[in-house]
mmCIF file of C-alpha atoms in Angstrom:
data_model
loop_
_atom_site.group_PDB
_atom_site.id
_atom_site.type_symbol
_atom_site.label_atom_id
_atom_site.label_comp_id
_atom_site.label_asym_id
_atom_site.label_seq_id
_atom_site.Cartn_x
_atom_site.Cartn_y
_atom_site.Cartn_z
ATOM 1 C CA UNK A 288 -33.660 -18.185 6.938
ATOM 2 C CA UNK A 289 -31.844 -19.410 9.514
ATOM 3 C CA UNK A 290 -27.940 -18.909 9.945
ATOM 4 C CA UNK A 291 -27.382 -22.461 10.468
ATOM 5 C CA UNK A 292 -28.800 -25.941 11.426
ATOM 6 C CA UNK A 293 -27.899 -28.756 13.706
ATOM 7 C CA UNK A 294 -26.292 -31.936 12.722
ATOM 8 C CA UNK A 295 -24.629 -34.896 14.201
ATOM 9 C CA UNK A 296 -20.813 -34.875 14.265
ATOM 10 C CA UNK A 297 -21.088 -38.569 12.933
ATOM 11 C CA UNK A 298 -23.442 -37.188 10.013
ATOM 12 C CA UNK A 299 -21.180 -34.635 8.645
ATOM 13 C CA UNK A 300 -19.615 -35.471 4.973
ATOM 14 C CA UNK A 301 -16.246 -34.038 3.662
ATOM 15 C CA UNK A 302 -16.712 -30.716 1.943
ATOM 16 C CA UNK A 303 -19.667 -29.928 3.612
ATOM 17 C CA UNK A 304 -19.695 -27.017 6.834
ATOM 18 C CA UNK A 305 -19.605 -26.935 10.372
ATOM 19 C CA UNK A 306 -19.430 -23.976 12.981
ATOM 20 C CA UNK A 307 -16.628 -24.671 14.946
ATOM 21 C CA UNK A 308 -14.806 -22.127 17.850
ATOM 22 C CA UNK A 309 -17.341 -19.858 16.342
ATOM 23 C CA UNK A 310 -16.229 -19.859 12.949
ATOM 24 C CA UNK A 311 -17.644 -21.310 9.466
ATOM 25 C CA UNK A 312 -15.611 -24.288 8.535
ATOM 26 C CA UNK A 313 -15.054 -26.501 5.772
ATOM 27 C CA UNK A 314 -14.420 -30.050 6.236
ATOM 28 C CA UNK A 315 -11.805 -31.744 4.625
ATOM 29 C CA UNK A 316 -11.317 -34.433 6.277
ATOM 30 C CA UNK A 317 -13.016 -36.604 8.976
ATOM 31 C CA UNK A 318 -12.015 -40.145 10.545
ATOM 32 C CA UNK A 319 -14.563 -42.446 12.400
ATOM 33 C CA UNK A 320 -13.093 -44.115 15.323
ATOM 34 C CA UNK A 321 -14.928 -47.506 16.797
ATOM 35 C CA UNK A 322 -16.427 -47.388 20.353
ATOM 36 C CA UNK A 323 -13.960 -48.423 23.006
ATOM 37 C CA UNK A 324 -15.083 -50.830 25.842
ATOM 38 C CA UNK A 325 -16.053 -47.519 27.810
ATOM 39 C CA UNK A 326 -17.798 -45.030 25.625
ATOM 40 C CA UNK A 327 -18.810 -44.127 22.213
ATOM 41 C CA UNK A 328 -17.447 -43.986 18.488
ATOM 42 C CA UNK A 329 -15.674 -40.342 18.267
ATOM 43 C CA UNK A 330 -15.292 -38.504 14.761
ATOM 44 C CA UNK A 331 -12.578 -36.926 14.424
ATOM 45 C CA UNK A 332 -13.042 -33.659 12.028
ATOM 46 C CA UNK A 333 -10.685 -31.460 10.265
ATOM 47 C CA UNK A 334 -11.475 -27.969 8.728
ATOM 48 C CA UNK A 335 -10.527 -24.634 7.350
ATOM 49 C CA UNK A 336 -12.138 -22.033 8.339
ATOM 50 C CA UNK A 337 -13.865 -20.325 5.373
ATOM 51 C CA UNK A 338 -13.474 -16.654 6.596
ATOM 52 C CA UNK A 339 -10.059 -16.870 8.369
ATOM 53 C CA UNK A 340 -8.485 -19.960 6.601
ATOM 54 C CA UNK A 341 -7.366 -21.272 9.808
ATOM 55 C CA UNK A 342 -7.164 -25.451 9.970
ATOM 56 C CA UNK A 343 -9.457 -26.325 12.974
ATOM 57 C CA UNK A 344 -9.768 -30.049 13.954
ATOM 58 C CA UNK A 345 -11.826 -31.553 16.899
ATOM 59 C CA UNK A 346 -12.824 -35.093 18.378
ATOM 60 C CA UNK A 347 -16.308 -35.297 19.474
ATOM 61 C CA UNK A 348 -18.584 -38.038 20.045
ATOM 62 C CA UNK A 349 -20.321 -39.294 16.890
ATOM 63 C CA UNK A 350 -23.680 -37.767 18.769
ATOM 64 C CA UNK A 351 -22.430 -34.595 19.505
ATOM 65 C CA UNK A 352 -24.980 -31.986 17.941
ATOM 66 C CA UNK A 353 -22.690 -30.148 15.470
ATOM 67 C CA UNK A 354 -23.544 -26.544 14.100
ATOM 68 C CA UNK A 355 -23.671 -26.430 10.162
ATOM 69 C CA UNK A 356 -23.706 -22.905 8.966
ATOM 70 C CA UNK A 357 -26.654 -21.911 6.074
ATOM 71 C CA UNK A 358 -23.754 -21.278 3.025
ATOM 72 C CA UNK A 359 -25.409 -19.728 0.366
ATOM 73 C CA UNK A 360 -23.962 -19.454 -2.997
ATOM 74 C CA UNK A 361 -24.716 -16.316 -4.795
ATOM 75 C CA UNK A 362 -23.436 -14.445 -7.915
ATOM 76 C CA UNK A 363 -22.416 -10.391 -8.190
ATOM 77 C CA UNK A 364 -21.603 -8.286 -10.911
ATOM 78 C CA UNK A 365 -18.286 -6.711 -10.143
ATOM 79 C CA UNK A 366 -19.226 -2.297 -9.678
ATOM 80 C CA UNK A 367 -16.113 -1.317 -8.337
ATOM 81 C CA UNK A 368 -12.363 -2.934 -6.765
ATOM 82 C CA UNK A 369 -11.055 -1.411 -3.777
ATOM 83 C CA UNK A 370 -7.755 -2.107 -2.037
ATOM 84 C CA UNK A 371 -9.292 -4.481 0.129
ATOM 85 C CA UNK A 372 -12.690 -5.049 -0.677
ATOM 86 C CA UNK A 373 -14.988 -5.199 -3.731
ATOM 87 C CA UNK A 374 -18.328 -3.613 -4.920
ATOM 88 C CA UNK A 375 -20.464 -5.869 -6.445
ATOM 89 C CA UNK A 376 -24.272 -5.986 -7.111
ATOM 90 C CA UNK A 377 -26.041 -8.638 -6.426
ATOM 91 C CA UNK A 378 -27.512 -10.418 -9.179
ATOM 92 C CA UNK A 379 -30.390 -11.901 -7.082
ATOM 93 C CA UNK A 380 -31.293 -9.003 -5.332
ATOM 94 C CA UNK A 381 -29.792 -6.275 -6.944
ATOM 95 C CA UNK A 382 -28.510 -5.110 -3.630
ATOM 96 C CA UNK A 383 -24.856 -3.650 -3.541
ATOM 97 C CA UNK A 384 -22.407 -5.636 -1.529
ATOM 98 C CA UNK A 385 -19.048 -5.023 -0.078
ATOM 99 C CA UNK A 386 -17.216 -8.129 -0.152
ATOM 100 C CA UNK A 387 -13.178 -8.267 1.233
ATOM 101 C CA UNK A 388 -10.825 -9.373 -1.055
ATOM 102 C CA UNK A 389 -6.966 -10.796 -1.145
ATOM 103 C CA UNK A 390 -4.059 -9.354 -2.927
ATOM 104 C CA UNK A 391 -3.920 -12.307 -5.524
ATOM 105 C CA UNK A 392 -8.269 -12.568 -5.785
ATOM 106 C CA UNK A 393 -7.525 -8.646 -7.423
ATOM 107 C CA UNK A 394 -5.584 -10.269 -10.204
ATOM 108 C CA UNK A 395 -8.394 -12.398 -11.246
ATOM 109 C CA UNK A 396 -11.737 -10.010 -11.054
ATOM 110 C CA UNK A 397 -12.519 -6.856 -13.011
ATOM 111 C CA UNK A 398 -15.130 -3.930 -13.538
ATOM 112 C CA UNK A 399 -18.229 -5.279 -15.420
ATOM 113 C CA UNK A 400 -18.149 -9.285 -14.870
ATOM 114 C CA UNK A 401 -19.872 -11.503 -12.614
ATOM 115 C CA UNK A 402 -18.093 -13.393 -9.606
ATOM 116 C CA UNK A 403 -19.584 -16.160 -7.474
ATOM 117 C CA UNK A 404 -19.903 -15.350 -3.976
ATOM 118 C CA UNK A 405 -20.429 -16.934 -0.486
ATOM 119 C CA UNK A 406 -22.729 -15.118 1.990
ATOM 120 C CA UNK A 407 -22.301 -16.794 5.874
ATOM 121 C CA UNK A 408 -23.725 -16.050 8.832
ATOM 122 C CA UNK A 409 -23.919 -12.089 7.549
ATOM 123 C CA UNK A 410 -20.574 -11.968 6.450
ATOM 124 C CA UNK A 411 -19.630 -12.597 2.824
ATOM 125 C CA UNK A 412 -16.613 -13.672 0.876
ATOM 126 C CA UNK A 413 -15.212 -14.318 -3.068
ATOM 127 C CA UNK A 414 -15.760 -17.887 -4.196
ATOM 128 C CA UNK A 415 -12.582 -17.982 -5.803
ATOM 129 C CA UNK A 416 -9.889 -20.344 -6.078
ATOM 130 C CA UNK A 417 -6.742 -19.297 -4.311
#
């Protein structure tokens, strides 16, 4: 499947994705401007980057082809913790997975149970709320 698709800036809904300076974003916010006598509406669009939690915001014409990023939910059973990453087996296809984790994500996993995940653009992370 592909790693991600093209949209319209002006398309592109609050808590969906976008690919923006390179990196998988979520969008959290986004404010339509009207067209000007020279020029066309702008969207303005605010995001966190899902991999380095870095807000990113840009201002692009509503036409502007935007980059959405193929986020695919999946589910692992947890095989080992690390000090910064995680083992876990993938429940769809059984495949073993090393996923990084955070300091405070260690508090809430453990040996045995099954944890949503996020794979993106070949790199994967915990779906787990901070």
């Amino acid at each position: 499947s592909m790693a991600y698709k093209n949209s319209r800036a002006g398309d592109l809904k609050i808590g969906s994705y976008a690919l923006i300076d390179n990196e998988p974003c979520q969008i959290v916010d986004i404010e339509k401007s009207k067209p000007g006598k020279h020029g066309s509406a702008k969207a303005r669009v605010d995001a966190i980057g899902i991999f380095d939690n870095q807000k990113k915001s840009i201002v692009q014409p509503v036409t502007t082809k935007i980059y959405v990023p193929n986020v695919e939910r999946k589910t692992g059973q947890v095989l080992s913790i690390g000090d910064t990453s995680v083992q876990l087996m993938d429940l769809g296809s059984y495949a073993t997975v090393d996923v990084p984790i955070t300091p405070d994500q260690k508090d809430k996993i453990e040996e045995g149970k099954e944890v949503p995940y996020l794979f993106v653009m070949g790199r994967s992370k915990l779906d787990i709320r901070q």
